[in-house]
mmCIF file of C-alpha atoms in Angstrom:
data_model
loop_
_atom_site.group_PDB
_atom_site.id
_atom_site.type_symbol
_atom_site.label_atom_id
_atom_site.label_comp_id
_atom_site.label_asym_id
_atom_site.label_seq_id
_atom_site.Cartn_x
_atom_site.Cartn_y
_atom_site.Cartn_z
ATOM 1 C CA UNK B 10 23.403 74.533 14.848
ATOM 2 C CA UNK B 11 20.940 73.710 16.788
ATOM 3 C CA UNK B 12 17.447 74.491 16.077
ATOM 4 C CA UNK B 13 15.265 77.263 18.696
ATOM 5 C CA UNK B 14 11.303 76.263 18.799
ATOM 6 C CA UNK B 15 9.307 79.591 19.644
ATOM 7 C CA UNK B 16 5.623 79.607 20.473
ATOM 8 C CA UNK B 17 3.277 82.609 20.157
ATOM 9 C CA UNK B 18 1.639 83.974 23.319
ATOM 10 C CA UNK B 19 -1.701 86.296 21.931
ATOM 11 C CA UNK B 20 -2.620 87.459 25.292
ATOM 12 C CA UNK B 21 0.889 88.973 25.766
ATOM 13 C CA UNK B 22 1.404 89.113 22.102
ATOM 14 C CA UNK B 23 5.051 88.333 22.454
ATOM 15 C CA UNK B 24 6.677 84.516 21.342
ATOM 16 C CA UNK B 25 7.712 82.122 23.588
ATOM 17 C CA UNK B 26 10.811 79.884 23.990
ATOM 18 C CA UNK B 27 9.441 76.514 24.310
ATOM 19 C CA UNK B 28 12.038 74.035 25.064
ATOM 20 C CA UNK B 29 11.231 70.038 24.180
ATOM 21 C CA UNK B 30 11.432 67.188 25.872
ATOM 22 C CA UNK B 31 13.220 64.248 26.223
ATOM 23 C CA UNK B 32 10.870 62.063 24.524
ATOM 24 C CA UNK B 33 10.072 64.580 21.404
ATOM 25 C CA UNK B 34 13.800 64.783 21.154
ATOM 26 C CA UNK B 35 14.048 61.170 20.969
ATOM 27 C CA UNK B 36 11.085 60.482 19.255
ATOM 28 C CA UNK B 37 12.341 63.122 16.692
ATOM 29 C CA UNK B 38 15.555 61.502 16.046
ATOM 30 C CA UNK B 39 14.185 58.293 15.575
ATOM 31 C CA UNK B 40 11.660 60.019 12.303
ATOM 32 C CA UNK B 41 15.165 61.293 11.036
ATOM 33 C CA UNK B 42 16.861 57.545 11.488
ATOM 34 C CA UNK B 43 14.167 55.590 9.890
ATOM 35 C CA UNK B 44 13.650 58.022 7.266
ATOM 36 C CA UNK B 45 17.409 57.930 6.155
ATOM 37 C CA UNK B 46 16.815 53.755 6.189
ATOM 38 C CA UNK B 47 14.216 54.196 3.995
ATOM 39 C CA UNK B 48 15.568 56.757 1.806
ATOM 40 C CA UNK B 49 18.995 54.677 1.478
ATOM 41 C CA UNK B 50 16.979 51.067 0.597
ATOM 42 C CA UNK B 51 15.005 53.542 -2.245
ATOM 43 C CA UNK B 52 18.430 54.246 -3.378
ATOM 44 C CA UNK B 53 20.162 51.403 -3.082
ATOM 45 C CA UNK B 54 17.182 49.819 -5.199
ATOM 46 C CA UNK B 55 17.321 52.597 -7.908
ATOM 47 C CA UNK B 56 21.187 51.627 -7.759
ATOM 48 C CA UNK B 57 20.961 47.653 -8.211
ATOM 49 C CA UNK B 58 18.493 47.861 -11.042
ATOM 50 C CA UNK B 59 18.971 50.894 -13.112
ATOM 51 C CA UNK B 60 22.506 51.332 -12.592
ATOM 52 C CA UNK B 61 24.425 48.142 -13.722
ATOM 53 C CA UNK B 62 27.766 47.209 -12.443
ATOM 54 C CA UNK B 63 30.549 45.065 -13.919
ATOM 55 C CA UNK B 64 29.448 42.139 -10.643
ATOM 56 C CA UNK B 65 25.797 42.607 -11.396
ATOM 57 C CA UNK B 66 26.450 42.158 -15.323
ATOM 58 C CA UNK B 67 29.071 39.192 -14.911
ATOM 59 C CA UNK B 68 25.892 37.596 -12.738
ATOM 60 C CA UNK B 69 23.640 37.996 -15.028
ATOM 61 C CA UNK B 70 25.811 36.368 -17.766
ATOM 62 C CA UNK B 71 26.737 33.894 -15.487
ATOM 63 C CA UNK B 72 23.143 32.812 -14.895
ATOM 64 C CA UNK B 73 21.808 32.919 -18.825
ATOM 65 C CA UNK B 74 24.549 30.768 -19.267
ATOM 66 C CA UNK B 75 23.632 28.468 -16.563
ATOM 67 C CA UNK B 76 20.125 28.181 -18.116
ATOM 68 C CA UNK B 77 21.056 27.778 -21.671
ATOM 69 C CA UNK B 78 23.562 24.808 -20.380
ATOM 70 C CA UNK B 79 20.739 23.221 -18.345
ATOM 71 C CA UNK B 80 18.157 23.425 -21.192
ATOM 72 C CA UNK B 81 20.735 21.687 -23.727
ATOM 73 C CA UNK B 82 21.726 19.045 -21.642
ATOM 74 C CA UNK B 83 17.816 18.769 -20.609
ATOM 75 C CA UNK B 84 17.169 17.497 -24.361
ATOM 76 C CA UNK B 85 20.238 15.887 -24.241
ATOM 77 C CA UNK B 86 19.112 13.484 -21.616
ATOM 78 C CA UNK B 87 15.649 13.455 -23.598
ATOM 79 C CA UNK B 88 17.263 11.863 -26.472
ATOM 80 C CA UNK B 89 19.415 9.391 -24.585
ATOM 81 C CA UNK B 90 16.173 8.602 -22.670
ATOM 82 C CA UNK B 91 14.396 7.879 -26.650
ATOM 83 C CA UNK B 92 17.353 5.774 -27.200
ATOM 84 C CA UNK B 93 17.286 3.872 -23.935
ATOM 85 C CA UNK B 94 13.431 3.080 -24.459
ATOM 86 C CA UNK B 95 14.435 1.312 -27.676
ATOM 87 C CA UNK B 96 16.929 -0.824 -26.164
ATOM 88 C CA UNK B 97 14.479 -1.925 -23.735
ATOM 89 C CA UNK B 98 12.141 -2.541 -26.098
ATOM 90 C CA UNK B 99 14.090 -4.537 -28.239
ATOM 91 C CA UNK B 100 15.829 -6.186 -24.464
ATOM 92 C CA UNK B 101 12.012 -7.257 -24.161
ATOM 93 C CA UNK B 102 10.535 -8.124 -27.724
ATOM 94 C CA UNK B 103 14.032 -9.245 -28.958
ATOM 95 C CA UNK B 104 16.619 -10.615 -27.220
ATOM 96 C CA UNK B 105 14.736 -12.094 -23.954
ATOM 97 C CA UNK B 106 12.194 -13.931 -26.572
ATOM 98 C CA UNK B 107 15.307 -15.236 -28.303
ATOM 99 C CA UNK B 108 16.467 -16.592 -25.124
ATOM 100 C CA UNK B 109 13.329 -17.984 -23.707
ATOM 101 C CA UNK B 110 13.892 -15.311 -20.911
ATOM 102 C CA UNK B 111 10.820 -13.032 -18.890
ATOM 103 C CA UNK B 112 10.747 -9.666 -19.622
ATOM 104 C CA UNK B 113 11.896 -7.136 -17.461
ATOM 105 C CA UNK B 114 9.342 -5.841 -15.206
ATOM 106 C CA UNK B 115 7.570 -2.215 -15.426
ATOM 107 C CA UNK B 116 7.493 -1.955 -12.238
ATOM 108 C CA UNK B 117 11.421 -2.599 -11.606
ATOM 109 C CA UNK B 118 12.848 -0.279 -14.645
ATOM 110 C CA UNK B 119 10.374 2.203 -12.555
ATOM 111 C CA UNK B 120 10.976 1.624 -9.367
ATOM 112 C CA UNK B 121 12.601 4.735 -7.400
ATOM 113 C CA UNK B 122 11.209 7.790 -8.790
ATOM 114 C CA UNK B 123 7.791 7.873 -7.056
ATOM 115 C CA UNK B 124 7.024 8.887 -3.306
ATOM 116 C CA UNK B 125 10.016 10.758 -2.617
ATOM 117 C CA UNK B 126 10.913 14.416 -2.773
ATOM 118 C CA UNK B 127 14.523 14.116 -3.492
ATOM 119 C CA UNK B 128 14.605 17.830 -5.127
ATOM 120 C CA UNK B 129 13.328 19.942 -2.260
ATOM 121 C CA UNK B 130 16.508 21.617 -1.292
ATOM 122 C CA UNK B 131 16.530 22.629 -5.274
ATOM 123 C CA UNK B 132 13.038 24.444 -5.236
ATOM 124 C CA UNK B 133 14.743 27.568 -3.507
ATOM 125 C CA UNK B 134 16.879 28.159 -6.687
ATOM 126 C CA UNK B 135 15.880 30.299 -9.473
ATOM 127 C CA UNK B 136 15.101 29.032 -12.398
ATOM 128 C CA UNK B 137 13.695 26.172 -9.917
ATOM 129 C CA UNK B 138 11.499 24.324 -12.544
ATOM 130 C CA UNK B 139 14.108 23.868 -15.057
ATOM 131 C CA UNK B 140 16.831 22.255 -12.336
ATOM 132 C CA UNK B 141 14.407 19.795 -10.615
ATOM 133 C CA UNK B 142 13.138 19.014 -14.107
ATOM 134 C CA UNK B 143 16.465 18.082 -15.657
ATOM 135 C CA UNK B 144 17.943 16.807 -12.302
ATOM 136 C CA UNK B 145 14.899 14.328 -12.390
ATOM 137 C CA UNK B 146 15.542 13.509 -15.703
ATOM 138 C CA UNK B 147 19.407 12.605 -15.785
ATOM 139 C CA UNK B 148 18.653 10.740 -12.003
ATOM 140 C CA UNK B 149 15.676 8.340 -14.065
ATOM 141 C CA UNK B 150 18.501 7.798 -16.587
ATOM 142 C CA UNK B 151 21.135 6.728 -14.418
ATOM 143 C CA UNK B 152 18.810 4.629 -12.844
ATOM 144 C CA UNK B 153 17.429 3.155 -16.293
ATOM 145 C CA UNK B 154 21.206 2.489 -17.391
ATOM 146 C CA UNK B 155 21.551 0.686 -14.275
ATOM 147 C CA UNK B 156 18.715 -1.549 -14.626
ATOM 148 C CA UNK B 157 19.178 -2.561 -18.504
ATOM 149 C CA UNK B 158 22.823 -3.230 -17.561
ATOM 150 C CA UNK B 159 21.836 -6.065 -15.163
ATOM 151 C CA UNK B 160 19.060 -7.091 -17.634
ATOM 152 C CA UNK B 161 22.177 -7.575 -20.084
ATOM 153 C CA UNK B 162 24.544 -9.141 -17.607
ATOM 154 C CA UNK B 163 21.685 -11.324 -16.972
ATOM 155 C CA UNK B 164 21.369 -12.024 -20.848
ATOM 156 C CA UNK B 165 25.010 -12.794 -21.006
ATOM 157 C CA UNK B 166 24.971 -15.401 -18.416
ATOM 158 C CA UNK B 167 21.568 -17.173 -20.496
ATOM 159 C CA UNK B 168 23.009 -16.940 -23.973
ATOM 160 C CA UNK B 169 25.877 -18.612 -22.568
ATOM 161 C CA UNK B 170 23.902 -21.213 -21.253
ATOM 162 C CA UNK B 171 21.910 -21.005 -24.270
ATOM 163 C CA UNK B 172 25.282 -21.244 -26.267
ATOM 164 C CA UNK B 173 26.064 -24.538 -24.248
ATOM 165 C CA UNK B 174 22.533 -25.766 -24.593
ATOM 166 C CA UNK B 175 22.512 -26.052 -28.253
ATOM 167 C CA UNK B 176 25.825 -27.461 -28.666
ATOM 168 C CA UNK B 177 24.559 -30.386 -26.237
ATOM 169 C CA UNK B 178 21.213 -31.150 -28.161
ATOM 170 C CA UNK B 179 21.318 -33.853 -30.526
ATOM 171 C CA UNK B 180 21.431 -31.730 -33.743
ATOM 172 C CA UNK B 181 22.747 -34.153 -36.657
ATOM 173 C CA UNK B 182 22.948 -37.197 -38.526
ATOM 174 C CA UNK B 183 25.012 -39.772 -36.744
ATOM 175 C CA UNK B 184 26.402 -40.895 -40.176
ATOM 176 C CA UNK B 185 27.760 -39.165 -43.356
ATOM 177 C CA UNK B 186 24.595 -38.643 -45.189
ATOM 178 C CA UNK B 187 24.108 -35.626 -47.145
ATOM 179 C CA UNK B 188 22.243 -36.819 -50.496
ATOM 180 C CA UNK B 189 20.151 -38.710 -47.495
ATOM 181 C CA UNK B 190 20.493 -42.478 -49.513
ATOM 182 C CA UNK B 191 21.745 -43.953 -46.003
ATOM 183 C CA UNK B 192 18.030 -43.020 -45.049
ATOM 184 C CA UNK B 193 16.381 -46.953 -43.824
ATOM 185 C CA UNK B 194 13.643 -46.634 -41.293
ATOM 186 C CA UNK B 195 12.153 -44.014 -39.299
ATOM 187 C CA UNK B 196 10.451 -44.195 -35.884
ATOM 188 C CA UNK B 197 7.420 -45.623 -35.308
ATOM 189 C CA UNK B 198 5.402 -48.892 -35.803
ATOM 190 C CA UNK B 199 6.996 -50.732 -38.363
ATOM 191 C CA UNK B 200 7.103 -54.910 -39.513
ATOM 192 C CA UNK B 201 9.381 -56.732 -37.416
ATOM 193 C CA UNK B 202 12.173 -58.445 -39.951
ATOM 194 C CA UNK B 203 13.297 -61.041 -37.977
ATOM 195 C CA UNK B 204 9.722 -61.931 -36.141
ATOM 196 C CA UNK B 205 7.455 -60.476 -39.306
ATOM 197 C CA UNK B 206 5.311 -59.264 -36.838
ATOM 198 C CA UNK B 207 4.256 -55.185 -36.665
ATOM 199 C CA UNK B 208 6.331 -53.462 -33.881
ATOM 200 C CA UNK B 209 7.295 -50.075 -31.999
ATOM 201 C CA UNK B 210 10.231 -49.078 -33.857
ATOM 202 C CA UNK B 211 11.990 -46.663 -31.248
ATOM 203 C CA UNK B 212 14.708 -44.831 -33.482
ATOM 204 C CA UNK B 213 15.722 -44.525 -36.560
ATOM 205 C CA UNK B 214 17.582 -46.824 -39.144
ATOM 206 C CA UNK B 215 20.831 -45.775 -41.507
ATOM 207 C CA UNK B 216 22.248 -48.192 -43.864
ATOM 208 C CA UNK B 217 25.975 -48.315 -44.297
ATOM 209 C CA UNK B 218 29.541 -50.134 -45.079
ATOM 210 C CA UNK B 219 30.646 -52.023 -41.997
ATOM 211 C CA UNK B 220 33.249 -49.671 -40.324
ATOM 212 C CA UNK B 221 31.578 -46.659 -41.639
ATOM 213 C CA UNK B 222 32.494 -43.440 -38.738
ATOM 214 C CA UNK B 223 29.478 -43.308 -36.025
ATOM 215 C CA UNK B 224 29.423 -39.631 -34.880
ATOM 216 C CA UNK B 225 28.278 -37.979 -31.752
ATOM 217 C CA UNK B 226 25.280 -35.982 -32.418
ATOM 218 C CA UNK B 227 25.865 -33.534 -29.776
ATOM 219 C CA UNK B 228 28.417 -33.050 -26.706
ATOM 220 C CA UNK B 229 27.562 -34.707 -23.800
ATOM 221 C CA UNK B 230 29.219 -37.746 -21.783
ATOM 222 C CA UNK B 231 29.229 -41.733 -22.442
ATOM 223 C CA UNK B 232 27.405 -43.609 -19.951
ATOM 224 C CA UNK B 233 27.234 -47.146 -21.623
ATOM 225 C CA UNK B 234 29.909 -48.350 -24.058
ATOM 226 C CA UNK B 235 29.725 -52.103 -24.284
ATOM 227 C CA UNK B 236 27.503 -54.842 -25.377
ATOM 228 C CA UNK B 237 23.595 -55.122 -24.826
ATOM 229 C CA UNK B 238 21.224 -57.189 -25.777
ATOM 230 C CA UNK B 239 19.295 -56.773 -28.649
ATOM 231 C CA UNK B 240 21.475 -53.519 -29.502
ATOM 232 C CA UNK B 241 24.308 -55.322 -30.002
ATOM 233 C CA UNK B 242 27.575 -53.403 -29.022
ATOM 234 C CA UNK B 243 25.943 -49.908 -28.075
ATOM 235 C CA UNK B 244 27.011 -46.371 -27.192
ATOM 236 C CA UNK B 245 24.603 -44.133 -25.009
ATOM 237 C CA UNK B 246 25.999 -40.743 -24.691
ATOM 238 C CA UNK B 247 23.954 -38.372 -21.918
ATOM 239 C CA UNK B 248 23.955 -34.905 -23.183
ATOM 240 C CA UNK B 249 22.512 -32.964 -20.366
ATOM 241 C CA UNK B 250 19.064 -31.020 -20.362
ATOM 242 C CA UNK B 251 17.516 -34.205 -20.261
ATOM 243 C CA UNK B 252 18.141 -35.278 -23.345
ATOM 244 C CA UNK B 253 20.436 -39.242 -24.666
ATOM 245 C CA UNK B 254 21.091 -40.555 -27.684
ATOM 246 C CA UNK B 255 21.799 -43.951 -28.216
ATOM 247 C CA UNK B 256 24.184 -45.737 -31.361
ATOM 248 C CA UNK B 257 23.251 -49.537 -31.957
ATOM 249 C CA UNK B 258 24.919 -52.573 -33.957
ATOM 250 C CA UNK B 259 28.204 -51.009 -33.882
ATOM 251 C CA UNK B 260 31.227 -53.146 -34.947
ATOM 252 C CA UNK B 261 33.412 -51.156 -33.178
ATOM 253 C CA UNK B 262 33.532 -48.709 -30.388
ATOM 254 C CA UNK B 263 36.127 -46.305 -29.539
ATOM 255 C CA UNK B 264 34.997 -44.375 -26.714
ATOM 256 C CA UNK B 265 34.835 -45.402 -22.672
ATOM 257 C CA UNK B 266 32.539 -45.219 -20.556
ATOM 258 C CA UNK B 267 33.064 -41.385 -18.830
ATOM 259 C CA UNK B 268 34.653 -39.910 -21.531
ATOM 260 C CA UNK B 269 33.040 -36.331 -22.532
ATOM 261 C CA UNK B 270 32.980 -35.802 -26.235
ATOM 262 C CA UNK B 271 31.410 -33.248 -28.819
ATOM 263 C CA UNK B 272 29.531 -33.353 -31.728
ATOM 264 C CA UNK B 273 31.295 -34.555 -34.849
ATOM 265 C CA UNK B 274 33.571 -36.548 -32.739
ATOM 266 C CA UNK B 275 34.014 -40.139 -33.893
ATOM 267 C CA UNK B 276 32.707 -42.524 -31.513
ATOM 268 C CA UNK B 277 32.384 -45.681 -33.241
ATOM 269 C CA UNK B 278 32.445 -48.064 -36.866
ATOM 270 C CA UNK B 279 29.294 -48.981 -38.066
ATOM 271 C CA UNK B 280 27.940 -53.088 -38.240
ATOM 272 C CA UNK B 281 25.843 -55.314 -37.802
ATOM 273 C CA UNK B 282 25.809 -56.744 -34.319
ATOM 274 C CA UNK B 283 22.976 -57.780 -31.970
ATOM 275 C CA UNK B 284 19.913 -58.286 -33.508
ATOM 276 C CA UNK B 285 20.350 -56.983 -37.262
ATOM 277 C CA UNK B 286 19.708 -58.351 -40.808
ATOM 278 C CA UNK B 287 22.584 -55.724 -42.035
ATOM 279 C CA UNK B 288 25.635 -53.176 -41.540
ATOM 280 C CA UNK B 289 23.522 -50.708 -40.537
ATOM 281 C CA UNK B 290 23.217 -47.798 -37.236
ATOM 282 C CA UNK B 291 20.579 -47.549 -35.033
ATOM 283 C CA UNK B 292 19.764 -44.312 -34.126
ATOM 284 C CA UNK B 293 17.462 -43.471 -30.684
ATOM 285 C CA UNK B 294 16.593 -40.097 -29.191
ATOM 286 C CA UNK B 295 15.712 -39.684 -25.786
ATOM 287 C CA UNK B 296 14.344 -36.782 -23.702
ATOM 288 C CA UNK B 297 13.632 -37.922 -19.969
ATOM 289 C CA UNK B 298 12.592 -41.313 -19.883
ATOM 290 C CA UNK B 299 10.961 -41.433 -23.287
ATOM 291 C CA UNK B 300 12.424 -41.826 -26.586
ATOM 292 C CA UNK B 301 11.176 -39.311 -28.976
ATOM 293 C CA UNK B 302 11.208 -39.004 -32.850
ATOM 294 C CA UNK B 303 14.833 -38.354 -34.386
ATOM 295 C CA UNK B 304 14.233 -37.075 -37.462
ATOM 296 C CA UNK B 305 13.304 -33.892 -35.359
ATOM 297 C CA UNK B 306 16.760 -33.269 -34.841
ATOM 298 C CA UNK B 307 19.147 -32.928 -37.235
ATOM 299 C CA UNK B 308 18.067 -29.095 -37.896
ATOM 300 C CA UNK B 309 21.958 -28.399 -38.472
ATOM 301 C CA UNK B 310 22.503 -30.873 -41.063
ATOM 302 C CA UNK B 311 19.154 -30.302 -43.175
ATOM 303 C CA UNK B 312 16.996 -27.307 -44.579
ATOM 304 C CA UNK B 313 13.699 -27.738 -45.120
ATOM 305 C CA UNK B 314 13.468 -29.838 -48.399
ATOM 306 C CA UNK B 315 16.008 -32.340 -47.101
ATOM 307 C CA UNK B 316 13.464 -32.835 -43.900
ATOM 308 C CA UNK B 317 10.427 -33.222 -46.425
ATOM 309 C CA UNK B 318 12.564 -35.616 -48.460
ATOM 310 C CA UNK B 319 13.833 -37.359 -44.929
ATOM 311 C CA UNK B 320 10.357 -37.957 -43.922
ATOM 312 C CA UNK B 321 9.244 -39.423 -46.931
ATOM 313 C CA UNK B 322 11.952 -42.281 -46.885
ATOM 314 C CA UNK B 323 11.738 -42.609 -43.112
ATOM 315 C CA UNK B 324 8.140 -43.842 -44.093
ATOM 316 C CA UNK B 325 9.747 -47.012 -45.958
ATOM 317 C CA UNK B 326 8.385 -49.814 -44.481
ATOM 318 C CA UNK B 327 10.253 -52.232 -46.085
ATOM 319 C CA UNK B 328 13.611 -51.370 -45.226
ATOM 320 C CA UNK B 329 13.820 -52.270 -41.454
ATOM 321 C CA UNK B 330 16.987 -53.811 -40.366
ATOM 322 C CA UNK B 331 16.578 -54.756 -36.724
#
């Protein structure tokens, strides 16, 4: 029913209909509209969190769960970080010294996670802090793990070099001679005995049964397998990296010039050809264009007494034999 306004007249002393406007009516209305809004968001607050439901229960489940799973795998990703920081540690200290290689730089295993704001569409969530953090965290892993995997490719490719490096440097005797009695001359200035006069001795002398087995101290290629002068009939064998070795006084040679061989392989007899005063080898080490000291290189056929006891008879002057 409709309500009837009445308004008191006190100089008739009688009440008045008053009938309202348009504009109170509306105005009127719009108090009762807004009012109900009101009084249904108060309710439908009161509802959503005092009164639980089955949907708003399952979501709240749903989103400790979510947090618990994001904190785990947060120190999760903490650990593997621990253990990635180790490997490169060891990449740096370890392996890349072993190899003769730089170290990785800082700034590369770094590079990526400054100046950009790669989260923003995350900082709406709840639980905001904990997502960006741990997204941020498994992102600087990946790209970690990406980095030390080239470093390792790259360490692959250098120990294999390194692999083939060290099989190619001279790196033993070029006779049989473990108890070291085949020991003549060593490098140096030494007397002369054919012209008894004190000379540059360039290599290293071992004495021996003609037709004793010459070996190739290293693999590498022949360049010169014939006679020369002074040498006698001669080997040279280039071994890459800069580095030659030369066999002298041979009395017989079984390799050709171009032929690649490998350390251990027999390349000639032993003799006593060219200028010599004995079966003997000659022994020369070169690096570049100089010949260098052999006795530093036989480091896979003695330990370090042998080389103290090597050195010591390399010192015998009188045993020269070209």
């Amino acid at each position: 029913m409709r309500k009837i306004y009445y308004q008191y007249d006190p100089q008739r002393r009688v009440y008045r209909r008053v009938f309202p406007t348009l504009g109170q009516r509306l105005l009127s209305w719009l108090w009762r509209f807004l009012l109900s809004v009101v009084l249904g968001g108060v309710f439908f607050i009161i509802y959503w969190f005092v009164v639980s439901t089955p949907q708003v229960e399952d979501l709240l489940v749903e989103n400790s769960r979510m947090q618990t799973q994001y904190r785990v795998l947060s120190r999760k990703v903490d650990d593997a970080l621990l253990v990635l920081h180790d490997i490169e540690e060891r990449d740096d200290n370890l392996y890349r010294v072993l190899l003769e290689a730089e170290p990785v730089p800082e700034a590369a295993r770094q590079s990526g996670f400054n100046g950009t704001n790669r989260y923003a569409e995350l900082t709406d969530m709840s639980n905001a802090d904990l997502v960006v953090n741990t997204s941020q965290k498994v992102d600087m892993l990946s790209k970690k793990l990406y980095m030390q995997t080239r470093s390792f490719n790259e360490l692959v490719e250098q120990s294999r070099e390194q692999e083939n490096k060290l099989a190619c440097i001279p790196a033993i005797q070029p006779v049989s001679n473990k108890d070291l009695k085949r020991t003549a001359s060593g490098y140096g200035y030494r007397n002369d005995p054919i012209y008894h006069v004190r000379r540059f001795h360039h290599g290293m002398d071992f004495t021996c049964d003609t037709g004793t087995p010459v070996y190739a101290t290293g693999n590498g290629k022949v360049v010169y397998a014939k006679w020369k002068t002074g040498y006698g009939n001669l080997v040279e064998i280039d071994h890459g990296y800069g580095y030659k070795t030369r066999y002298a006084h041979l009395s017989k040679i079984l390799v050709k010039e171009g032929q690649n061989v490998v350390r251990s392989e027999e390349i000639a007899k032993a003799g006593s050809t060219g200028k010599s005063t004995g079966p003997h080898v000659h022994y020369e080490v070169w690096l570049g264009n100089t010949d260098v000291d052999p006795i530093n290189y036989y480091f896979m056929d003695l330990d370090a007494e042998q080389y103290e006891e090597m050195i010591s008879l390399a010192e015998n002057h009188g045993k020269v034999l070209d």
